[in-house]
Amino acid sequence: MSYLKAAAFNNTVMWFENPAANWLQSLPLGNGHIGCMINNDPYCETLSLNDDALWSGFERDYCKGDFKENLAEVRKLMAAGKRAEAEKIVENRLSNRFTQAYMPFGDIIIRSSEGEVENYIRALDMEKGIAFARYMKSGNPIETETWISYPDDVLIHKIGSKACADYELSFQSRIMHEVFYDADGFTVEGCAPSDISIADVGNFYSHNNKVSYSEAEKSIKIAARAKIRTDGRIAVRSDQLIISGAKEITVIYSSATSYQFGQEYQERCFATAVNACKKGTTLIKKTHIEDHAPLFNRVHLELGGGEASCDERFARMRSGRICNSDICLLFHFGRYLLIGASRKGTQAANLQGIWNKDLIPPWWCGYTLNINLQMNYWLADRTNLSECFEPFADFVKRLCETGQRTALSDYGVKGAVAHHQSDIWAHSTPVGYDVCQIPLSARWMMWNMPLPWLCIQLYDHYLFTLDAQFLKSVLFPIMKNTAEFMVNSFTEINGLYCNVPSTSPENMYRDTEGNELAICNMSAMDIGLSKDFFKAYIETCKQLGEYAEAERCEMFANRIPDYAVSGEGDLLEWDNDYEETEKGHRHFSLLYGVYPGSHLINSRYAKAAESTLLKRLRNGGGQTGWSAVWAIALLARFGEGEAAYDVIKKLCSENIHENMFGAHPPDLFQIDANFGFTAAICELIIQEYDGVIRLLPALPKPMESGSIIGLKIYHGHEISLRWEAARIVFMEIRAAIDDEIVVDVDDLISDNTEYAVAAGETRIWLKKNNLHRFFKE
């Protein structure tokens, strides 16, 4: 207990005084491949398992033979001002099947005898990546410890007690499977559904949404092997293992799918478990900590504040009160979750990371590409987890490949295109028409600008790493295909190139005739993304000597429409001064150019952009977890730290679950809120755009003193700060290369660094591998 309290003070341990009563109270563990939610119940311990490559479906061609003709008709109607008619065609004839779903693998269930439980505590040590529980049961002290090793690719669960006890161990799964128990453990074989079909998109748990195995021979196959080590006796039953007289039990678990390992998936799974047994859990634990802890410990945020169990934190946050230690805990939790969900060689973190219990989970645990996947990775480079970004890049590369087929078959042009939702199969066509046509679906299904946004994020990753091979081999081919599609598919209107039909993700307007519509000629978001994409692509071309391509795209980019301002002084979201149907909409798409972009901040549209943000928040915007953290980042970019803090309080009171997972009404789980929160807190402390590093640009008063260690800035440098009374008193920069940077402070001095102060800024000349220290003057 004393260890727990000492660790909790640093806000890197989440601890509870009660076992989890449900999945959203359980604690997450992961190595990017295997995910586990553990409830630490003294009577029925459940390890809910996931495998990052276990999805329904198989690779299909969703292109539509008449898409081009119908798209041409839509554009003709748009040109004639018949938008309502055009939108009907979009929803009825351009839409396609929904994407497939991320599946739960199954549960290991360990039952034990009844008895009075006292002195219970469970915890998640985020620094070590280990969950554990301690309690007395009928006077017998019991300890459990669970971790998932990335180097050895196994889950380890250990139970230890002073006295002998009896247990029943079984495996259950909701997907098609068989379990074979033996004296050494158990083996699982099975497969994922070959299809899911959606009839009720508003109710994920509706019986009208179907799971099918009709083409099971084509679906993903699964295998798992669990080795049981115990000093007790094991009796094998057809449906479980009976373990009696045991003081110690260790479960060594591995899983594999045919998606990852082809026909050798079973051999891979069994070999992994055997090798782990030979290595031994002591060494596995050591190598696990040596792998996980250095990643986690690169960054540390300290804002002061007292320690508390998460039971106390949740009760306090629900009442609308937060303290700085809560902010620190959630900040660290976001980084912990990314390490657990996204590692080299694994799949990109989906809408729930890698943790899911449902056959048809909310939004299918897919890759929603109009904000959510992007938000999952906002924190990666800034919080010094660039290695965790690799699965994101791998996914975008595959999406570009399928997007080339969609561009050619559906749009009839070269290049690559994707739409708002995807899955492990890199689905790239519009989705929304599955079992039946869905009214108002154009607002989300027709948005075709994910690839430009994803490319911008890839380019931002390059700015952090300066990886020339990544720029040339990964980024440039994707950007070239994306640019090719835009150049060939945009429609010329009055001398400007527009993305017809364009939407502003998931939002709608009311036209002059009272129609509620989504499509227009060019939305503000598409304008912003087009500007930033071509700016990044042109710079990439120049770095690689592709000057003709740079010139061609520069000419095209110069004819992208500009933003416009409404009569009330707000930024126009669509191509006219239309009335919004939902003034407090959860998406802030038109403000992309404020965050994660930045080109609107110092532009002539800055005032209109800020007015738009504040008006949307006054009308209820920020009502979901991910929407709230986007609002925090946007407010930070405008220097509105106190307003950002108010949104933090609202987020914590309404959209955080008891296990600190992000929430989406009505009581659903989306992990983007956790990832986005960490990134948004960084924006309160440090911002970097227009060639200037801004320190404490939007620090709320409750955070006026604190420190942060190890954030990454462009070109790979690491920066650490300490501040008091909202003023920097110490800054340290570890230089990755020889470089020149500009910081927006002018009252720091250094005795080991060449620098110059002018116009309120400090220009610093960095030397590779040097530690450059600055102190309060």
Tab-separated table of C-alpha atoms in Angstrom, residues 147-544:
chain	number	residue	atom	x	y	z
A	147	TRP	CA	1.418	-7.737	-18.108
A	148	ILE	CA	1.699	-8.121	-21.882
A	149	SER	CA	5.209	-8.200	-23.295
A	150	TYR	CA	5.990	-6.608	-26.649
A	151	PRO	CA	9.437	-8.292	-27.007
A	152	ASP	CA	8.032	-11.775	-26.262
A	153	ASP	CA	4.481	-11.154	-27.585
A	154	VAL	CA	2.756	-12.931	-24.700
A	155	LEU	CA	0.375	-12.110	-21.872
A	156	ILE	CA	1.446	-13.217	-18.411
A	157	HIS	CA	-1.044	-13.525	-15.542
A	158	LYS	CA	0.211	-14.677	-12.145
A	159	ILE	CA	-1.682	-15.554	-8.974
A	160	GLY	CA	0.179	-16.076	-5.705
A	161	SER	CA	-1.066	-16.820	-2.205
A	162	LYS	CA	0.265	-17.979	1.152
A	163	ALA	CA	-2.182	-20.853	1.503
A	164	CYS	CA	-3.372	-23.438	-0.995
A	165	ALA	CA	-6.543	-22.632	-2.939
A	166	ASP	CA	-8.695	-24.174	-5.664
A	167	TYR	CA	-9.550	-22.612	-9.040
A	168	GLU	CA	-11.600	-23.269	-12.164
A	169	LEU	CA	-10.118	-21.929	-15.394
A	170	SER	CA	-11.988	-21.700	-18.688
A	171	PHE	CA	-12.056	-19.825	-21.992
A	172	GLN	CA	-15.171	-18.336	-23.582
A	173	SER	CA	-15.666	-16.476	-26.858
A	174	ARG	CA	-18.571	-14.995	-28.798
A	175	ILE	CA	-17.044	-15.780	-32.199
A	176	MET	CA	-16.953	-19.220	-33.830
A	177	HIS	CA	-14.372	-21.293	-31.968
A	178	GLU	CA	-13.379	-24.554	-30.302
A	179	VAL	CA	-11.436	-24.928	-27.055
A	180	PHE	CA	-9.239	-27.943	-26.299
A	181	TYR	CA	-8.107	-28.357	-22.689
A	182	ASP	CA	-5.088	-30.431	-21.697
A	183	ALA	CA	-2.876	-30.981	-18.667
A	184	ASP	CA	-0.600	-28.179	-19.860
A	185	GLY	CA	-3.245	-25.515	-20.590
A	186	PHE	CA	-5.659	-24.968	-23.472
A	187	THR	CA	-5.743	-24.273	-27.204
A	188	VAL	CA	-8.256	-22.180	-29.118
A	189	GLU	CA	-9.041	-22.495	-32.830
A	190	GLY	CA	-11.693	-20.531	-34.681
A	191	CYS	CA	-12.527	-17.834	-37.169
A	192	ALA	CA	-14.037	-14.387	-37.403
A	193	PRO	CA	-17.413	-13.715	-39.032
A	194	SER	CA	-17.231	-13.380	-42.793
A	195	ASP	CA	-19.564	-10.395	-42.767
A	196	ILE	CA	-21.564	-7.988	-40.674
A	197	SER	CA	-24.567	-6.154	-42.066
A	198	ILE	CA	-26.020	-2.987	-40.606
A	199	ALA	CA	-29.726	-2.209	-40.716
A	200	ASP	CA	-29.886	0.103	-37.698
A	201	VAL	CA	-26.952	2.496	-37.639
A	202	GLY	CA	-28.447	4.357	-34.665
A	203	ASN	CA	-28.428	1.293	-32.401
A	204	PHE	CA	-25.286	-0.803	-32.498
A	205	TYR	CA	-26.869	-3.506	-30.334
A	206	SER	CA	-29.982	-3.863	-32.489
A	207	HIS	CA	-31.003	-7.409	-33.461
A	208	ASN	CA	-31.433	-6.076	-36.990
A	209	ASN	CA	-27.650	-5.790	-37.286
A	210	LYS	CA	-26.430	-9.223	-38.320
A	211	VAL	CA	-23.258	-11.269	-37.946
A	212	SER	CA	-22.722	-13.900	-40.637
A	213	TYR	CA	-20.411	-16.889	-41.185
A	214	SER	CA	-21.829	-17.733	-44.616
A	215	GLU	CA	-18.388	-17.453	-46.230
A	216	ALA	CA	-16.317	-18.528	-43.245
A	217	GLU	CA	-13.730	-20.158	-45.506
A	218	LYS	CA	-12.683	-16.633	-46.577
A	219	SER	CA	-12.605	-14.992	-43.149
A	220	ILE	CA	-9.726	-14.487	-40.730
A	221	LYS	CA	-8.683	-17.599	-38.783
A	222	ILE	CA	-7.553	-17.435	-35.175
A	223	ALA	CA	-5.440	-19.457	-32.785
A	224	ALA	CA	-4.518	-19.059	-29.128
A	225	ARG	CA	-2.402	-21.119	-26.788
A	226	ALA	CA	-2.317	-20.783	-23.009
A	227	LYS	CA	0.282	-22.600	-20.953
A	228	ILE	CA	-0.566	-23.113	-17.281
A	229	ARG	CA	2.212	-23.405	-14.705
A	230	THR	CA	1.218	-24.245	-11.124
A	231	ASP	CA	2.353	-26.025	-7.981
A	232	GLY	CA	-1.160	-27.445	-7.663
A	233	ARG	CA	-2.885	-30.342	-9.389
A	234	ILE	CA	-4.604	-29.930	-12.780
A	235	ALA	CA	-7.656	-31.977	-13.725
A	236	VAL	CA	-8.832	-31.728	-17.321
A	237	ARG	CA	-12.519	-31.404	-18.084
A	238	SER	CA	-14.226	-30.924	-21.429
A	239	ASP	CA	-15.194	-27.347	-20.575
A	240	GLN	CA	-12.539	-26.192	-18.086
A	241	LEU	CA	-9.446	-26.937	-16.048
A	242	ILE	CA	-9.756	-27.672	-12.316
A	243	ILE	CA	-6.700	-26.532	-10.398
A	244	SER	CA	-6.589	-27.651	-6.768
A	245	GLY	CA	-4.186	-27.120	-3.883
A	246	ALA	CA	-2.348	-24.284	-5.632
A	247	LYS	CA	-0.345	-21.490	-4.077
A	248	GLU	CA	0.869	-20.262	-7.443
A	249	ILE	CA	-0.677	-20.186	-10.915
A	250	THR	CA	0.869	-18.614	-14.007
A	251	VAL	CA	-0.939	-18.253	-17.331
A	252	ILE	CA	1.280	-17.699	-20.386
A	253	TYR	CA	-0.940	-16.740	-23.324
A	254	SER	CA	-0.308	-16.051	-27.001
A	255	SER	CA	-2.589	-15.488	-29.995
A	256	ALA	CA	-2.235	-15.182	-33.753
A	257	THR	CA	-4.392	-14.710	-36.834
A	258	SER	CA	-4.136	-15.714	-40.446
A	259	TYR	CA	-4.284	-12.034	-41.405
A	260	GLN	CA	-0.890	-11.424	-39.803
A	261	PHE	CA	0.884	-14.723	-40.297
A	262	GLY	CA	-0.871	-16.434	-43.203
A	263	GLN	CA	-1.136	-20.225	-43.091
A	264	GLU	CA	1.530	-20.407	-40.391
A	265	TYR	CA	-0.585	-18.577	-37.813
A	266	GLN	CA	-1.069	-21.676	-35.615
A	267	GLU	CA	2.595	-22.613	-35.639
A	268	ARG	CA	3.503	-19.010	-34.822
A	269	CYS	CA	1.101	-18.945	-31.895
A	270	PHE	CA	2.249	-22.243	-30.400
A	271	ALA	CA	5.953	-21.460	-30.876
A	272	THR	CA	5.526	-18.109	-29.139
A	273	ALA	CA	3.978	-19.776	-26.096
A	274	VAL	CA	6.638	-22.512	-25.984
A	275	ASN	CA	9.487	-20.016	-26.272
A	276	ALA	CA	8.008	-17.909	-23.491
A	277	CYS	CA	7.843	-20.944	-21.208
A	278	LYS	CA	11.500	-21.710	-21.913
A	279	LYS	CA	12.504	-18.122	-21.204
A	280	GLY	CA	10.610	-17.949	-17.923
A	281	THR	CA	8.383	-15.231	-16.521
A	282	THR	CA	11.116	-13.546	-14.489
A	283	LEU	CA	13.151	-12.761	-17.586
A	284	ILE	CA	10.021	-11.956	-19.630
A	285	LYS	CA	9.010	-9.412	-17.002
A	286	LYS	CA	12.470	-7.878	-16.997
A	287	THR	CA	12.602	-7.490	-20.779
A	288	HIS	CA	9.021	-6.193	-20.795
A	289	ILE	CA	9.851	-3.412	-18.334
A	290	GLU	CA	13.083	-2.619	-20.173
A	291	ASP	CA	11.040	-2.200	-23.353
A	292	HIS	CA	8.002	-0.351	-21.975
A	293	ALA	CA	9.383	1.914	-19.249
A	294	PRO	CA	11.913	3.833	-21.392
A	295	LEU	CA	9.150	4.769	-23.826
A	296	PHE	CA	6.783	5.847	-21.085
A	297	ASN	CA	9.438	7.723	-19.091
A	298	ARG	CA	10.565	9.935	-21.955
A	299	VAL	CA	7.923	12.470	-20.964
A	300	HIS	CA	6.670	13.478	-17.543
A	301	LEU	CA	4.195	16.201	-16.597
A	302	GLU	CA	4.047	17.532	-13.040
A	303	LEU	CA	1.501	20.129	-11.932
A	304	GLY	CA	1.296	19.388	-8.220
A	305	GLY	CA	-1.831	18.240	-6.444
A	306	GLY	CA	-2.572	15.487	-3.984
A	307	GLU	CA	-2.820	11.766	-4.500
A	308	ALA	CA	-6.124	9.911	-4.726
A	309	SER	CA	-7.567	6.598	-5.779
A	310	CYS	CA	-9.368	6.598	-9.103
A	311	ASP	CA	-12.595	5.930	-7.203
A	312	GLU	CA	-12.129	9.298	-5.490
A	313	ARG	CA	-10.967	10.999	-8.686
A	314	PHE	CA	-14.016	9.829	-10.629
A	315	ALA	CA	-16.455	10.942	-7.934
A	316	ARG	CA	-14.772	14.334	-7.746
A	317	MET	CA	-14.651	14.800	-11.527
A	318	ARG	CA	-18.290	13.789	-11.903
A	319	SER	CA	-19.204	16.568	-9.463
A	320	GLY	CA	-17.452	19.122	-11.686
A	321	ARG	CA	-14.297	19.472	-9.590
A	322	ILE	CA	-10.855	18.539	-10.871
A	323	CYS	CA	-7.351	19.024	-9.563
A	324	ASN	CA	-4.010	19.176	-11.307
A	325	SER	CA	-3.167	15.584	-10.428
A	326	ASP	CA	-6.232	14.453	-12.416
A	327	ILE	CA	-4.952	16.322	-15.459
A	328	CYS	CA	-1.526	14.718	-15.058
A	329	LEU	CA	-3.016	11.247	-14.688
A	330	LEU	CA	-5.117	11.599	-17.841
A	331	PHE	CA	-2.133	13.080	-19.700
A	332	HIS	CA	0.030	10.069	-18.814
A	333	PHE	CA	-2.835	7.649	-19.477
A	334	GLY	CA	-3.070	8.834	-23.099
A	335	ARG	CA	0.598	8.046	-23.676
A	336	TYR	CA	0.279	4.714	-21.872
A	337	LEU	CA	-2.631	3.730	-24.106
A	338	LEU	CA	-0.766	4.618	-27.309
A	339	ILE	CA	2.200	2.486	-26.240
A	340	GLY	CA	-0.252	-0.341	-25.528
A	341	ALA	CA	-2.200	0.022	-28.766
A	342	SER	CA	0.306	0.929	-31.476
A	343	ARG	CA	3.736	-0.638	-31.859
A	344	LYS	CA	5.907	-1.480	-34.838
A	345	GLY	CA	4.443	-4.390	-36.779
A	346	THR	CA	0.926	-4.024	-35.368
A	347	GLN	CA	-2.254	-2.479	-36.746
A	348	ALA	CA	-3.049	1.217	-36.328
A	349	ALA	CA	-5.032	2.068	-33.196
A	350	ASN	CA	-8.722	1.914	-34.048
A	351	LEU	CA	-11.687	3.719	-32.495
A	352	GLN	CA	-11.149	1.787	-29.253
A	353	GLY	CA	-7.401	1.341	-29.543
A	354	ILE	CA	-7.211	-2.456	-29.366
A	355	TRP	CA	-9.786	-2.975	-26.594
A	356	ASN	CA	-13.304	-4.116	-27.540
A	357	LYS	CA	-15.904	-6.474	-26.044
A	358	ASP	CA	-18.705	-6.301	-28.644
A	359	LEU	CA	-19.397	-8.305	-31.819
A	360	ILE	CA	-20.825	-5.151	-33.377
A	361	PRO	CA	-19.049	-2.418	-31.439
A	362	PRO	CA	-19.863	1.298	-31.632
A	363	TRP	CA	-19.007	2.453	-35.162
A	364	TRP	CA	-17.480	-1.030	-35.614
A	365	CYS	CA	-14.241	0.029	-33.899
A	366	GLY	CA	-13.275	1.204	-37.335
A	367	TYR	CA	-10.998	3.877	-38.697
A	368	THR	CA	-13.152	6.995	-38.890
A	369	LEU	CA	-11.144	9.293	-41.114
A	370	ASN	CA	-12.889	12.643	-40.667
A	371	ILE	CA	-11.199	13.257	-37.296
A	372	ASN	CA	-10.899	10.170	-35.107
A	373	LEU	CA	-7.927	8.264	-36.553
A	374	GLN	CA	-6.054	11.547	-36.976
A	375	MET	CA	-6.740	12.471	-33.339
A	376	ASN	CA	-5.466	9.067	-32.184
A	377	TYR	CA	-1.996	10.071	-33.362
A	378	TRP	CA	-1.829	13.807	-32.581
A	379	LEU	CA	0.163	13.009	-29.458
A	380	ALA	CA	2.620	10.529	-30.979
A	381	ASP	CA	5.483	12.756	-32.099
A	382	ARG	CA	4.908	15.655	-29.703
A	383	THR	CA	5.033	13.380	-26.662
A	384	ASN	CA	8.120	11.555	-27.925
A	385	LEU	CA	6.491	8.343	-29.140
A	386	SER	CA	7.447	8.549	-32.803
A	387	GLU	CA	7.967	4.773	-32.929
A	388	CYS	CA	4.269	4.330	-32.161
A	389	PHE	CA	3.412	6.311	-35.297
A	390	GLU	CA	4.601	3.578	-37.665
A	391	PRO	CA	1.298	1.596	-37.750
A	392	PHE	CA	-0.503	4.813	-38.747
A	393	ALA	CA	1.868	5.274	-41.696
A	394	ASP	CA	1.493	1.621	-42.689
A	395	PHE	CA	-2.282	1.936	-42.706
A	396	VAL	CA	-2.244	5.105	-44.826
A	397	LYS	CA	0.042	3.372	-47.306
A	398	ARG	CA	-2.442	0.492	-47.687
A	399	LEU	CA	-5.355	2.936	-47.876
A	400	CYS	CA	-3.619	4.687	-50.746
A	401	GLU	CA	-3.299	1.370	-52.591
A	402	THR	CA	-7.000	0.526	-52.317
A	403	GLY	CA	-7.781	4.190	-52.972
A	404	GLN	CA	-6.106	3.955	-56.358
A	405	ARG	CA	-8.626	1.310	-57.400
A	406	THR	CA	-11.503	3.421	-56.103
A	407	ALA	CA	-10.246	6.536	-57.906
A	408	LEU	CA	-9.956	4.713	-61.239
A	409	SER	CA	-13.056	2.511	-61.024
A	410	ASP	CA	-15.490	4.926	-59.355
A	411	TYR	CA	-14.245	8.377	-60.300
A	412	GLY	CA	-12.547	7.482	-63.550
A	413	VAL	CA	-9.320	9.321	-62.756
A	414	LYS	CA	-5.788	8.442	-61.761
A	415	GLY	CA	-4.513	8.907	-58.241
A	416	ALA	CA	-6.019	7.737	-54.952
A	417	VAL	CA	-9.099	8.601	-52.919
A	418	ALA	CA	-10.670	7.423	-49.657
A	419	HIS	CA	-13.823	8.322	-47.809
A	420	HIS	CA	-14.807	8.850	-44.219
A	421	GLN	CA	-14.651	5.286	-42.856
A	422	SER	CA	-12.266	2.378	-43.257
A	423	ASP	CA	-11.207	-0.899	-41.643
A	424	ILE	CA	-8.351	-3.410	-41.624
A	425	TRP	CA	-9.097	-4.096	-45.306
A	426	ALA	CA	-8.398	-0.407	-46.082
A	427	HIS	CA	-11.943	0.134	-47.345
A	428	SER	CA	-11.914	3.316	-49.483
A	429	THR	CA	-15.376	3.701	-51.059
A	430	PRO	CA	-18.248	5.773	-49.617
A	431	VAL	CA	-20.194	3.825	-46.960
A	432	GLY	CA	-23.706	4.091	-45.612
A	433	TYR	CA	-26.040	2.013	-47.777
A	434	ASP	CA	-25.978	-1.484	-46.296
A	435	VAL	CA	-29.258	-3.272	-45.638
A	436	CYS	CA	-31.286	-0.163	-46.331
A	437	GLN	CA	-30.780	3.439	-47.414
A	438	ILE	CA	-30.094	5.809	-44.503
A	439	PRO	CA	-31.647	9.285	-44.622
A	440	LEU	CA	-29.240	12.237	-44.308
A	441	SER	CA	-26.237	9.949	-44.858
A	442	ALA	CA	-24.589	12.313	-47.363
A	443	ARG	CA	-23.319	14.427	-44.457
A	444	TRP	CA	-20.767	11.753	-43.618
A	445	MET	CA	-20.541	9.222	-46.438
A	446	MET	CA	-19.575	11.534	-49.306
A	447	TRP	CA	-16.585	13.275	-47.707
A	448	ASN	CA	-13.582	12.244	-49.854
A	449	MET	CA	-10.696	14.241	-48.323
A	450	PRO	CA	-9.197	11.803	-45.777
A	451	LEU	CA	-6.037	11.149	-47.797
A	452	PRO	CA	-5.014	14.827	-47.988
A	453	TRP	CA	-5.455	15.110	-44.208
A	454	LEU	CA	-3.593	11.867	-43.527
A	455	CYS	CA	-0.778	13.016	-45.824
A	456	ILE	CA	-0.463	16.284	-43.893
A	457	GLN	CA	-0.107	14.259	-40.697
A	458	LEU	CA	2.540	12.069	-42.322
A	459	TYR	CA	4.407	15.199	-43.406
A	460	ASP	CA	4.199	16.551	-39.851
A	461	HIS	CA	5.767	13.286	-38.671
A	462	TYR	CA	8.590	13.878	-41.124
A	463	LEU	CA	9.161	17.353	-39.662
A	464	PHE	CA	9.641	15.746	-36.248
A	465	THR	CA	11.944	12.967	-37.454
A	466	LEU	CA	13.633	14.347	-40.607
A	467	ASP	CA	13.669	10.758	-41.859
A	468	ALA	CA	14.730	11.212	-45.501
A	469	GLN	CA	13.976	7.585	-46.391
A	470	PHE	CA	10.454	7.945	-45.013
A	471	LEU	CA	9.959	11.113	-47.052
A	472	LYS	CA	11.097	9.490	-50.266
A	473	SER	CA	9.783	5.929	-49.996
A	474	VAL	CA	6.615	6.279	-47.920
A	475	LEU	CA	5.314	9.830	-47.965
A	476	PHE	CA	6.057	10.997	-51.507
A	477	PRO	CA	4.275	8.140	-53.342
A	478	ILE	CA	1.144	8.595	-51.195
A	479	MET	CA	1.173	12.369	-51.663
A	480	LYS	CA	1.701	12.028	-55.405
A	481	ASN	CA	-1.319	9.752	-55.784
A	482	THR	CA	-3.414	12.023	-53.559
A	483	ALA	CA	-2.433	15.097	-55.579
A	484	GLU	CA	-3.132	13.287	-58.837
A	485	PHE	CA	-6.671	12.556	-57.735
A	486	MET	CA	-7.329	16.113	-56.591
A	487	VAL	CA	-5.931	17.685	-59.760
A	488	ASN	CA	-7.981	15.376	-61.977
A	489	SER	CA	-11.241	15.232	-60.020
A	490	PHE	CA	-11.794	18.803	-58.800
A	491	THR	CA	-14.279	20.790	-60.880
A	492	GLU	CA	-13.507	24.228	-62.290
A	493	ILE	CA	-16.113	26.830	-61.225
A	494	ASN	CA	-15.572	30.465	-62.177
A	495	GLY	CA	-11.864	29.842	-62.652
A	496	LEU	CA	-11.404	28.094	-59.279
A	497	TYR	CA	-10.968	24.394	-58.561
A	498	CYS	CA	-13.646	22.936	-56.262
A	499	ASN	CA	-14.279	19.486	-54.821
A	500	VAL	CA	-17.793	18.825	-56.121
A	501	PRO	CA	-19.705	17.495	-54.251
A	502	SER	CA	-18.062	18.678	-51.046
A	503	THR	CA	-19.305	18.269	-47.462
A	504	SER	CA	-18.324	19.492	-44.021
A	505	PRO	CA	-18.058	16.220	-42.101
A	506	GLU	CA	-21.329	15.189	-40.476
A	507	ASN	CA	-22.783	18.714	-40.442
A	508	MET	CA	-25.700	20.125	-42.451
A	509	TYR	CA	-27.157	23.458	-43.490
A	510	ARG	CA	-30.570	24.782	-44.431
A	511	ASP	CA	-30.827	26.308	-47.898
A	512	THR	CA	-33.039	29.229	-48.923
A	513	GLU	CA	-35.904	26.856	-49.663
A	514	GLY	CA	-35.723	25.206	-46.240
A	515	ASN	CA	-34.042	21.977	-47.405
A	516	GLU	CA	-31.629	20.366	-44.950
A	517	LEU	CA	-28.563	19.548	-47.044
A	518	ALA	CA	-24.951	18.484	-46.701
A	519	ILE	CA	-23.359	18.819	-50.122
A	520	CYS	CA	-21.924	22.010	-51.576
A	521	ASN	CA	-19.245	23.033	-54.078
A	522	MET	CA	-16.421	23.549	-51.571
A	523	SER	CA	-16.542	23.445	-47.773
A	524	ALA	CA	-14.200	25.389	-45.495
A	525	MET	CA	-12.576	22.174	-44.343
A	526	ASP	CA	-11.816	21.108	-47.904
A	527	ILE	CA	-10.340	24.555	-48.547
A	528	GLY	CA	-8.086	24.303	-45.507
A	529	LEU	CA	-6.971	20.755	-46.221
A	530	SER	CA	-6.279	21.575	-49.871
A	531	LYS	CA	-4.123	24.551	-48.900
A	532	ASP	CA	-2.074	22.631	-46.354
A	533	PHE	CA	-1.785	19.491	-48.461
A	534	PHE	CA	-0.415	21.258	-51.522
A	535	LYS	CA	1.919	23.381	-49.401
A	536	ALA	CA	3.403	20.221	-47.874
A	537	TYR	CA	3.443	18.334	-51.164
A	538	ILE	CA	5.140	21.153	-53.062
A	539	GLU	CA	7.820	21.366	-50.363
A	540	THR	CA	8.282	17.584	-50.520
A	541	CYS	CA	8.648	17.713	-54.298
A	542	LYS	CA	11.290	20.423	-54.043
A	543	GLN	CA	13.265	18.466	-51.441
A	544	LEU	CA	13.262	15.449	-53.752
